[in-house]
Amino acid sequence: MSSDSIITLYDVPSDFNGKALSPNAWRARYALNYKGVPYKTVWIEYPEIEPTMRSIGAAPTKKKPDGSPWYTIPVIVDPSRIAPSGGPTVVSDSFHIAEYLDETYPTPSTGALFPLGTKALQQLFYDHFWKNVLLQSVPMALPEVIKHLNEVVREWYWRLTREPIVGGKLEDVCPKGSEKWDACGLTLQHLAFGVLAALLDKNGKDGNTLVTGTHPTFSDFVIAAFLEAYFLLFPEEWQRIRTWNDGRWERLRDECAKWRSVH
């Protein structure tokens, strides 16, 4: 298949081997790999996101504090499916990308990302994870993420856009070894992953780590994407996380490893 006819996934690069770091884009990448849909990654720096998304006709995913549209990654472009506008189909946001892949590229042999009747529940799960796990990690993650970005982006764009939000230098938000760091870690362990594990234990403690207990769904890739980013950013901390909740999170990451390739 020609590279011009396959899906393009837009992501931002890091200095890690393979470049992929963003958990937002990892969710879409897991979904594409699971569905077995050929794709290629186009890497764009943070300042390029808005002009690039506008140029390809991608929809903004949220609004900035001033009310203007906010463009984010991941976004996919599928040249094999023509949109009503006459151009290729463009889909923003990992949840919508997963929906699109299920609708356009059904995979009866492996199962759907959203099995029949689960989409609303998976949306609730996604919202819970976003608010109670991902956002809880932001104070710890921001100072680490900046170390792995392009130097120009790091010193200009990332500080310019993120430091006003946190009200100071990113390195001072949650320094390693500080009381705030320890408090954030305990919150992540007990109030984020601890609560999540208790919810998933409702499925029964039979050793199955997947959210639905049968095959991977989008919700599993939501967790796996976060774990992958955390594994890259905090290799030492991962040694603790892998033991939480009887090793559930390491098992889930291992379960999803076969769909972790970067194209």
XYZ file of N, CA and C in Angstrom:
789
model
N 0.846 -1.201 0.000
C 0.000 0.000 0.000
C 0.878 1.246 0.000
N 0.589 2.186 -0.882
C 1.348 3.434 -0.972
C 1.217 4.232 0.311
N 2.321 4.897 0.702
C 2.285 5.717 1.916
C 1.336 6.897 1.766
N 1.008 7.249 0.516
C 0.083 8.356 0.282
C -1.370 7.952 0.510
N -1.633 6.641 0.588
C -3.011 6.189 0.714
C -3.340 5.657 2.105
N -2.366 5.679 3.026
C -2.629 5.184 4.369
C -2.911 6.343 5.321
N -3.429 6.002 6.476
C -3.770 7.002 7.490
C -2.514 7.700 7.993
N -2.618 8.989 8.207
C -1.569 9.772 8.859
C -2.004 10.077 10.280
N -1.139 9.778 11.239
C -1.356 10.133 12.640
C -0.418 11.275 12.994
N -0.969 12.369 13.487
C -0.157 13.508 13.910
C 0.162 13.385 15.390
N 1.456 13.536 15.698
C 1.934 13.428 17.079
C 3.060 14.440 17.267
N 3.428 14.695 18.529
C 4.555 15.584 18.835
C 5.748 14.740 19.260
N 6.953 15.094 18.821
C 8.122 14.257 19.108
C 8.740 14.556 20.470
N 9.389 13.553 21.012
C 10.221 13.722 22.202
C 11.605 13.186 21.860
N 12.521 13.208 22.825
C 13.860 12.687 22.558
C 14.000 11.212 22.931
N 12.876 10.563 23.293
C 12.924 9.130 23.568
C 13.050 8.351 22.261
N 13.648 7.183 22.341
C 13.745 6.326 21.171
C 12.340 6.005 20.664
N 12.090 6.284 19.400
C 10.752 6.115 18.850
C 9.936 7.389 18.872
N 10.401 8.384 19.638
C 9.846 9.735 19.708
C 8.521 9.846 20.459
N 7.718 8.784 20.494
C 6.372 8.887 21.066
C 6.424 9.021 22.588
N 5.674 9.991 23.117
C 5.586 10.196 24.560
C 4.168 10.548 24.997
N 3.498 11.411 24.254
C 2.194 11.918 24.662
C 1.183 10.792 24.893
N 0.589 10.705 26.100
C -0.435 9.672 26.328
C -1.664 9.884 25.450
N -1.928 11.131 25.083
C -3.072 11.400 24.202
C -2.887 10.697 22.860
N -1.695 10.845 22.289
C -1.420 10.193 21.001
C -1.237 8.689 21.166
N -0.699 8.253 22.313
C -0.551 6.815 22.533
C -1.905 6.110 22.480
N -2.961 6.760 22.968
C -4.293 6.136 22.915
C -4.689 5.837 21.476
N -4.482 6.810 20.599
C -4.821 6.612 19.182
C -3.910 5.573 18.542
N -2.623 5.598 18.911
C -1.666 4.653 18.319
C -2.003 3.219 18.726
N -2.325 3.014 19.998
C -2.757 1.677 20.435
C -3.974 1.221 19.631
N -4.933 2.130 19.446
C -6.159 1.772 18.723
C -5.851 1.396 17.276
N -5.001 2.165 16.606
C -4.630 1.869 15.216
C -3.911 0.527 15.122
N -2.975 0.291 16.031
C -2.237 -0.973 16.000
C -3.157 -2.154 16.289
N -4.052 -1.989 17.231
C -4.980 -3.074 17.578
C -5.882 -3.420 16.399
N -6.344 -2.392 15.694
C -7.220 -2.630 14.545
C -6.439 -3.139 13.324
N -5.122 -3.035 13.372
C -4.314 -3.499 12.241
C -4.432 -2.612 11.020
N -4.723 -1.335 11.238
C -4.891 -0.393 10.128
C -3.531 0.237 9.802
N -3.058 0.135 8.560
C -1.776 0.765 8.209
C -1.817 2.272 8.419
N -0.741 2.806 8.952
C -0.671 4.256 9.167
C 0.785 4.678 9.254
N 0.993 5.951 9.170
C 2.323 6.537 9.359
C 2.176 7.715 10.318
N 3.223 8.008 11.072
C 3.206 9.139 11.995
C 3.905 10.328 11.362
N 3.271 11.479 11.442
C 3.904 12.737 11.068
C 4.150 13.506 12.359
N 5.405 13.851 12.586
C 5.795 14.512 13.830
C 5.793 16.024 13.636
N 5.071 16.720 14.485
C 5.040 18.180 14.429
C 5.310 18.720 15.827
N 6.015 19.834 15.899
C 6.314 20.446 17.196
C 5.086 21.200 17.722
N 5.078 21.465 19.018
C 3.921 22.093 19.635
C 3.475 23.385 18.952
N 4.395 24.298 18.591
C 3.925 25.537 17.931
C 3.297 25.294 16.563
N 3.553 24.109 15.978
C 3.018 23.792 14.655
C 1.619 23.187 14.716
N 1.157 22.828 15.906
C -0.108 22.110 15.990
C -1.260 22.933 15.425
N -1.449 24.137 15.926
C -2.611 24.908 15.484
C -2.581 25.218 13.989
N -1.478 25.776 13.446
C -1.505 26.056 12.001
C -1.647 24.798 11.149
N -1.047 23.697 11.591
C -1.164 22.455 10.830
C -2.591 21.937 10.852
N -3.206 21.940 12.031
C -4.581 21.437 12.139
C -5.556 22.314 11.358
N -5.336 23.590 11.389
C -6.200 24.486 10.600
C -6.034 24.194 9.110
N -4.802 23.940 8.690
C -4.539 23.755 7.256
C -5.153 22.463 6.724
N -5.296 21.436 7.594
C -5.860 20.163 7.126
C -7.356 20.042 7.437
N -7.901 21.082 8.077
C -9.333 21.078 8.359
C -9.731 20.272 9.586
N -8.800 20.099 10.533
C -9.115 19.364 11.762
C -9.968 20.219 12.684
N -10.855 19.575 13.409
C -11.702 20.289 14.360
C -10.933 20.545 15.657
N -11.118 21.712 16.276
C -10.534 21.919 17.606
C -11.207 20.985 18.608
N -10.497 20.646 19.655
C -11.040 19.700 20.629
C -11.566 20.374 21.888
N -11.227 21.623 22.092
C -11.703 22.360 23.267
C -11.509 23.844 23.021
N -11.787 24.643 24.042
C -11.594 26.088 23.940
C -10.541 26.558 24.935
N -9.788 27.568 24.531
C -8.822 28.190 25.418
C -9.565 29.076 26.432
N -8.890 29.499 27.492
C -9.551 30.363 28.479
C -10.176 31.621 27.886
N -9.613 32.111 26.758
C -10.174 33.317 26.141
C -11.316 33.003 25.176
N -11.685 31.732 25.074
C -12.801 31.354 24.217
C -12.421 30.977 22.796
N -11.161 31.137 22.429
C -10.723 30.791 21.076
C -10.530 29.284 20.966
N -10.583 28.741 19.748
C -10.466 27.284 19.578
C -9.080 26.787 19.965
N -9.053 25.609 20.542
C -7.806 24.973 20.984
C -7.626 23.692 20.170
N -6.545 23.637 19.403
C -6.250 22.485 18.573
C -5.221 21.603 19.278
N -5.453 20.313 19.269
C -4.577 19.381 19.976
C -4.280 18.168 19.100
N -3.349 17.370 19.563
C -3.127 16.054 18.966
C -3.632 15.017 19.950
N -4.020 13.835 19.480
C -3.808 13.291 18.142
C -4.898 13.694 17.166
N -4.521 13.669 15.905
C -5.450 13.821 14.786
C -5.039 12.809 13.732
N -6.019 12.199 13.084
C -5.699 11.324 11.956
C -6.321 11.881 10.678
N -5.671 11.588 9.570
C -6.186 11.909 8.238
C -6.251 10.601 7.456
N -7.436 10.285 6.951
C -7.642 9.034 6.206
C -7.967 9.376 4.756
N -6.977 9.286 3.865
C -7.201 9.646 2.457
C -8.067 8.643 1.704
N -8.285 7.476 2.291
C -9.091 6.459 1.604
C -10.584 6.660 1.824
N -10.959 7.572 2.693
C -12.370 7.872 2.954
C -12.604 9.354 2.689
N -13.411 9.642 1.692
C -13.645 11.025 1.284
C -14.753 11.635 2.146
N -14.464 12.777 2.727
C -15.424 13.494 3.563
C -16.418 14.258 2.690
N -17.543 14.710 3.259
C -18.518 15.500 2.481
C -17.905 16.739 1.826
N -16.813 17.244 2.409
C -16.154 18.414 1.840
C -15.418 18.098 0.546
N -15.241 16.795 0.266
C -14.515 16.390 -0.926
C -13.068 16.017 -0.659
N -12.599 16.310 0.532
C -11.229 15.972 0.903
C -11.191 14.708 1.745
N -10.010 14.339 2.237
C -9.893 13.140 3.084
C -10.595 13.348 4.420
N -10.953 12.267 5.060
C -11.586 12.336 6.371
C -10.543 12.695 7.417
N -10.859 13.676 8.252
C -9.962 14.141 9.310
C -10.693 13.993 10.635
N -10.060 13.335 11.595
C -10.702 13.073 12.881
C -9.784 13.543 14.010
N -10.312 14.354 14.913
C -9.576 14.849 16.067
C -10.014 14.114 17.332
N -9.077 14.004 18.300
C -9.344 13.459 19.629
C -9.329 11.926 19.610
N -8.628 11.339 20.578
C -8.428 9.888 20.574
C -9.733 9.107 20.707
N -10.687 9.604 21.492
C -11.961 8.898 21.638
C -12.689 8.849 20.296
N -12.749 9.983 19.612
C -13.419 10.028 18.314
C -12.662 9.219 17.262
N -11.334 9.192 17.380
C -10.544 8.386 16.454
C -10.887 6.907 16.630
N -10.986 6.468 17.888
C -11.354 5.070 18.153
C -12.752 4.758 17.620
N -13.682 5.681 17.805
C -15.035 5.491 17.261
C -14.971 5.330 15.745
N -14.209 6.212 15.097
C -14.097 6.180 13.640
C -13.493 4.852 13.163
N -12.467 4.386 13.861
C -11.822 3.138 13.455
C -12.781 1.957 13.580
N -13.571 1.934 14.641
C -14.554 0.861 14.802
C -15.582 0.878 13.671
N -16.041 2.068 13.327
C -17.089 2.192 12.312
C -16.557 1.902 10.910
N -15.317 2.327 10.649
C -14.779 2.258 9.288
C -13.970 0.995 9.031
N -13.347 0.476 10.076
C -12.489 -0.703 9.931
C -12.885 -1.754 10.974
N -14.048 -2.381 10.809
C -14.477 -3.407 11.784
C -13.512 -4.591 11.792
N -13.307 -5.140 12.976
C -12.387 -6.277 13.134
C -13.088 -7.370 13.944
N -13.955 -8.142 13.302
C -14.701 -9.180 14.023
C -13.803 -10.203 14.712
N -12.624 -10.448 14.139
C -11.770 -11.505 14.698
C -11.137 -11.107 16.028
N -10.863 -9.815 16.211
C -10.216 -9.372 17.445
C -11.170 -8.652 18.389
N -12.283 -8.172 17.866
C -13.229 -7.456 18.705
C -13.149 -5.951 18.518
N -14.219 -5.279 18.910
C -14.328 -3.833 18.727
C -13.682 -3.084 19.893
N -13.256 -1.877 19.620
C -12.781 -0.997 20.684
C -13.933 -0.602 21.603
N -15.115 -0.511 21.009
C -16.331 -0.216 21.777
C -17.347 -1.332 21.508
N -17.269 -2.440 22.226
C -18.269 -3.497 22.033
C -19.678 -2.936 22.201
N -20.627 -3.568 21.554
C -22.009 -3.097 21.547
C -22.499 -2.801 22.964
N -23.013 -1.605 23.136
C -23.599 -1.224 24.409
C -22.629 -0.689 25.438
N -21.333 -0.536 25.070
C -20.346 -0.089 26.067
C -19.858 1.340 25.860
N -20.254 1.994 24.784
C -19.645 3.287 24.464
C -19.920 4.338 25.556
N -21.157 4.395 26.032
C -21.476 5.378 27.070
C -20.690 5.092 28.346
N -20.613 3.811 28.725
C -19.870 3.453 29.927
C -18.373 3.737 29.752
N -17.859 3.490 28.549
C -16.443 3.780 28.315
C -16.179 5.291 28.307
N -17.149 6.077 27.880
C -16.990 7.526 27.969
C -16.922 7.961 29.432
N -17.773 7.374 30.265
C -17.737 7.670 31.693
C -16.401 7.248 32.297
N -15.913 6.078 31.903
C -14.622 5.601 32.397
C -13.508 6.558 31.986
N -13.539 6.985 30.720
C -12.528 7.904 30.198
C -12.541 9.213 30.983
N -13.730 9.739 31.242
C -13.848 10.977 32.002
C -13.310 10.796 33.421
N -13.634 9.648 34.037
C -13.137 9.363 35.384
C -11.613 9.300 35.386
N -11.040 8.598 34.416
C -9.590 8.445 34.359
C -8.920 9.803 34.154
N -9.495 10.591 33.262
C -8.919 11.913 32.969
C -8.868 12.777 34.225
N -9.970 12.839 34.949
C -10.058 13.732 36.105
C -9.328 13.192 37.329
N -9.375 11.885 37.526
C -8.903 11.317 38.785
C -7.540 10.646 38.721
N -7.037 10.422 37.533
C -5.707 9.825 37.397
C -4.787 10.773 36.629
N -5.141 11.063 35.375
C -4.248 11.849 34.536
C -3.997 13.243 35.121
N -5.036 13.945 35.511
C -4.848 15.292 36.042
C -4.086 15.279 37.363
N -4.232 14.196 38.138
C -3.497 14.099 39.398
C -1.993 13.995 39.162
N -1.607 13.519 37.984
C -0.182 13.333 37.684
C 0.465 14.578 37.087
N -0.328 15.562 36.704
C 0.206 16.724 35.982
C 1.310 17.450 36.754
N 1.143 17.726 38.055
C 2.225 18.437 38.760
C 3.553 17.699 38.716
N 3.511 16.372 38.738
C 4.743 15.593 38.676
C 5.276 15.522 37.243
N 4.378 15.444 36.271
C 4.791 15.198 34.886
C 5.346 16.430 34.178
N 4.759 17.591 34.422
C 5.159 18.783 33.668
C 6.660 19.062 33.718
N 7.283 19.052 34.905
C 8.727 19.334 34.935
C 9.561 18.276 34.219
N 9.042 17.054 34.095
C 9.780 15.994 33.420
C 9.597 16.059 31.910
N 8.367 16.339 31.478
C 8.088 16.401 30.039
C 8.991 17.421 29.364
N 9.171 18.566 30.020
C 9.920 19.656 29.390
C 11.365 19.260 29.078
N 11.910 18.320 29.834
C 13.293 17.885 29.629
C 13.461 17.108 28.317
N 12.377 16.607 27.776
C 12.466 15.705 26.631
C 11.926 16.314 25.341
N 11.724 17.628 25.351
C 11.236 18.318 24.164
C 12.380 18.983 23.424
N 12.121 19.322 22.166
C 13.043 20.132 21.388
C 13.424 21.378 22.193
N 14.713 21.723 22.190
C 15.190 22.803 23.057
C 14.475 24.124 22.804
N 14.274 24.473 21.539
C 13.589 25.729 21.225
C 12.156 25.704 21.748
N 11.476 24.580 21.526
C 10.101 24.434 22.011
C 10.075 24.502 23.533
N 11.042 23.846 24.143
C 11.102 23.796 25.605
C 11.252 25.189 26.201
N 12.165 25.962 25.690
C 12.472 27.246 26.311
C 11.563 28.376 25.858
N 10.908 28.179 24.737
C 10.027 29.253 24.263
C 8.567 28.876 24.449
N 8.098 27.955 23.639
C 6.660 27.683 23.606
C 6.150 27.031 24.888
N 6.827 25.992 25.361
C 6.300 25.219 26.492
C 6.238 26.077 27.754
N 7.323 26.823 28.018
C 7.300 27.696 29.196
C 6.271 28.820 29.019
N 6.219 29.371 27.821
C 5.306 30.483 27.565
C 3.857 30.088 27.774
N 3.500 28.867 27.420
C 2.101 28.449 27.490
C 1.757 27.740 28.793
N 2.726 27.086 29.439
C 2.415 26.294 30.638
C 2.692 27.028 31.948
N 3.738 27.834 31.996
C 4.083 28.466 33.270
C 3.033 29.452 33.766
N 2.347 30.197 32.883
C 1.251 31.042 33.395
C 0.128 30.232 34.031
N -0.073 28.998 33.548
C -1.136 28.151 34.093
C -0.799 27.716 35.521
N 0.474 27.361 35.749
C 0.876 26.869 37.075
C 1.357 27.991 37.985
N 1.541 29.195 37.434
C 1.908 30.337 38.261
C 3.356 30.355 38.699
N 4.259 29.807 37.891
C 5.678 29.812 38.238
C 6.463 28.897 37.332
N 7.761 28.733 37.650
C 8.604 27.861 36.836
C 8.137 26.424 36.968
N 8.187 25.714 35.860
C 7.720 24.327 35.855
C 8.511 23.460 36.831
N 9.818 23.758 36.954
C 10.654 22.967 37.847
C 10.267 23.131 39.318
N 9.533 24.213 39.621
C 9.157 24.474 41.010
C 7.763 23.960 41.357
N 7.074 23.412 40.377
C 5.693 22.964 40.616
C 5.646 21.816 41.610
N 6.502 20.830 41.394
C 6.477 19.628 42.244
C 7.868 18.999 42.217
N 8.856 19.616 42.867
C 10.241 19.118 42.789
C 10.377 17.717 43.374
N 11.172 16.894 42.732
C 11.427 15.557 43.251
C 12.029 15.643 44.648
N 11.538 14.792 45.532
C 12.054 14.766 46.891
C 11.381 15.726 47.840
N 10.515 16.597 47.313
C 9.822 17.567 48.160
C 8.593 16.931 48.803
N 8.043 17.602 49.815
C 6.816 17.116 50.447
C 5.678 17.070 49.435
N 5.658 18.033 48.517
C 4.595 18.051 47.510
C 4.723 16.852 46.580
N 5.957 16.508 46.232
C 6.182 15.326 45.388
C 5.656 14.075 46.067
N 6.006 13.928 47.350
C 5.553 12.760 48.104
C 4.030 12.727 48.201
N 3.431 13.902 48.417
C 1.970 13.963 48.532
C 1.304 13.611 47.203
N 1.872 14.096 46.104
C 1.318 13.767 44.785
C 1.433 12.269 44.518
N 2.557 11.681 44.907
C 2.742 10.259 44.706
C 1.749 9.430 45.493
N 1.478 9.826 46.735
C 0.508 9.109 47.560
C -0.898 9.259 46.998
N -1.218 10.458 46.494
C -2.527 10.673 45.874
C -2.693 9.786 44.652
N -1.643 9.710 43.849
C -1.702 8.887 42.641
C -1.872 7.408 43.004
N -1.171 6.982 44.047
C -1.228 5.573 44.425
C -2.570 5.183 45.030
N -3.050 5.977 45.979
C -4.209 5.559 46.767
C -5.543 6.111 46.233
N -5.557 7.402 45.896
C -6.826 8.007 45.479
C -7.057 7.902 43.978
N -6.012 7.641 43.215
C -6.169 7.500 41.759
C -6.179 6.021 41.373
N -5.021 5.386 41.429
C -4.950 3.987 41.014
C -5.595 3.042 42.026
N -5.548 3.387 43.288
C -6.197 2.542 44.285
C -7.696 2.460 44.077
N -8.321 3.606 43.855
C -9.761 3.645 43.594
C -10.081 2.944 42.280
N -9.242 3.174 41.270
C -9.465 2.536 39.972
C -9.383 1.012 40.096
N -8.407 0.525 40.838
C -8.275 -0.920 41.023
C -9.494 -1.498 41.732
N -10.003 -0.770 42.735
C -11.191 -1.245 43.451
C -12.394 -1.332 42.522
N -12.506 -0.379 41.607
C -13.599 -0.420 40.641
C -13.453 -1.632 39.715
N -12.248 -1.851 39.215
C -12.031 -2.945 38.277
C -12.151 -4.303 38.960
N -11.913 -4.341 40.265
C -12.073 -5.603 40.999
C -13.528 -6.061 41.041
N -14.446 -5.163 40.707
C -15.859 -5.560 40.628
C -16.064 -6.648 39.573
N -15.126 -6.721 38.609
C -15.208 -7.759 37.585
C -14.837 -9.133 38.122
N -14.275 -9.151 39.343
C -13.820 -10.415 39.912
C -12.314 -10.486 39.903
N -11.739 -11.032 40.948
C -10.286 -11.127 41.069
C -9.805 -12.472 40.538
N -9.939 -12.629 39.228
C -9.561 -13.912 38.620
C -8.253 -13.820 37.844
N -7.530 -12.704 38.048
C -6.260 -12.534 37.361
C -6.365 -11.840 36.024
N -7.583 -11.608 35.543
C -7.757 -10.903 34.274
C -7.633 -9.406 34.522
N -6.716 -8.762 33.818
C -6.435 -7.357 34.076
C -7.229 -6.405 33.192
N -7.884 -6.905 32.157
C -8.565 -6.034 31.203
C -9.854 -5.479 31.793
N -10.230 -4.289 31.342
C -11.389 -3.604 31.902
C -12.667 -4.414 31.721
N -12.840 -5.006 30.536
C -14.055 -5.795 30.285
C -13.869 -7.266 30.610
N -12.616 -7.670 30.831
C -12.353 -9.047 31.193
C -12.300 -10.015 30.034
N -12.466 -9.539 28.790
C -12.460 -10.440 27.639
C -11.337 -10.081 26.667
N -11.494 -9.000 25.941
C -10.443 -8.550 25.031
C -10.238 -7.051 25.238
N -9.118 -6.503 24.751
C -8.865 -5.075 24.968
C -9.947 -4.199 24.344
N -10.270 -3.147 25.043
C -11.175 -2.124 24.536
C -10.465 -0.782 24.633
N -11.139 0.262 24.196
C -10.527 1.588 24.265
C -10.110 1.924 25.698
N -10.889 1.514 26.677
C -10.576 1.832 28.071
C -9.243 1.237 28.502
N -8.936 0.052 28.038
C -7.634 -0.547 28.358
C -6.499 0.288 27.779
N -6.705 0.812 26.583
C -5.659 1.605 25.956
C -5.549 2.989 26.593
N -6.617 3.473 27.201
C -6.539 4.717 27.978
C -5.545 4.522 29.128
N -5.681 3.398 29.829
C -4.772 3.114 30.946
C -3.363 2.848 30.426
N -3.250 2.005 29.400
C -1.939 1.628 28.882
C -1.170 2.839 28.360
N -1.864 3.788 27.746
C -1.206 4.989 27.222
C -0.600 5.808 28.354
N -1.346 5.953 29.440
C -0.824 6.672 30.597
C 0.383 5.944 31.179
N 0.271 4.622 31.325
C 1.363 3.836 31.896
C 2.614 3.930 31.034
N 2.440 3.944 29.712
C 3.601 4.025 28.831
C 4.321 5.360 28.998
N 3.559 6.453 29.054
C 4.172 7.763 29.261
C 4.879 7.815 30.616
N 4.249 7.246 31.632
C 4.835 7.253 32.968
C 6.091 6.385 33.002
N 6.060 5.245 32.323
C 7.216 4.362 32.240
C 8.411 5.102 31.638
N 8.166 5.907 30.609
C 9.236 6.643 29.951
C 9.757 7.791 30.817
N 8.842 8.520 31.429
C 9.230 9.710 32.194
C 9.860 9.359 33.538
N 9.367 8.314 34.175
C 9.779 7.998 35.548
C 10.187 6.533 35.676
N 11.292 6.134 35.075
C 11.688 4.717 35.149
C 11.896 4.232 36.587
N 12.385 5.114 37.463
C 12.575 4.697 38.857
C 11.231 4.560 39.565
N 10.340 5.523 39.334
C 9.021 5.457 39.955
C 8.231 4.253 39.446
N 8.481 3.881 38.186
C 7.762 2.737 37.621
C 8.027 1.473 38.430
N 9.208 1.365 39.008
C 9.515 0.180 39.804
C 8.588 0.053 41.008
N 8.072 1.167 41.489
C 7.077 1.120 42.562
C 5.684 0.873 42.003
N 5.351 1.585 40.928
C 4.001 1.482 40.363
C 3.706 0.062 39.904
N 4.716 -0.606 39.374
C 4.504 -1.965 38.862
C 4.091 -2.939 39.960
N 4.309 -2.577 41.213
C 3.920 -3.454 42.322
C 2.564 -3.079 42.921
N 2.023 -1.921 42.552
C 0.752 -1.490 43.131
C -0.366 -2.463 42.749
N -1.306 -2.610 43.669
C -2.521 -3.395 43.391
C -2.193 -4.777 42.823
N -1.269 -5.435 43.521
C -0.880 -6.815 43.166
C -0.348 -6.943 41.743
N 0.319 -5.893 41.286
C 0.936 -5.948 39.965
C -0.012 -5.771 38.799
N -1.218 -5.285 39.075
C -2.232 -5.141 38.018
C -1.740 -4.283 36.864
N -1.069 -3.175 37.166
C -0.733 -2.203 36.115
C 0.411 -2.700 35.248
N 1.347 -3.428 35.826
C 2.388 -4.035 34.997
C 1.785 -5.101 34.086
N 0.859 -5.885 34.620
C 0.221 -6.913 33.788
C -0.544 -6.287 32.636
N -1.230 -5.175 32.912
C -1.993 -4.527 31.835
C -1.051 -3.967 30.773
N 0.025 -3.329 31.216
C 0.993 -2.796 30.250
C 1.583 -3.924 29.410
N 1.910 -5.039 30.047
C 2.444 -6.185 29.308
C 1.401 -6.750 28.343
N 0.149 -6.785 28.773
C -0.931 -7.300 27.932
C -1.074 -6.484 26.650
N -0.807 -5.189 26.741
C -0.978 -4.300 25.588
C 0.319 -4.100 24.793
N 1.395 -4.750 25.212
C 2.695 -4.518 24.583
C 2.699 -4.843 23.096
N 1.912 -5.829 22.677
C 1.918 -6.229 21.272
C 1.355 -5.149 20.353
N 0.709 -4.122 20.920
C 0.150 -3.030 20.102
C 0.880 -1.711 20.385
N 2.143 -1.798 20.824
C 2.866 -0.613 21.255
C 3.851 -0.089 20.206
N 3.844 -0.628 19.022
C 4.816 -0.205 18.003
C 4.493 1.192 17.487
N 5.545 1.857 17.024
C 5.439 3.218 16.470
C 5.752 3.159 14.986
N 4.821 3.605 14.168
C 5.012 3.584 12.704
C 5.147 5.009 12.163
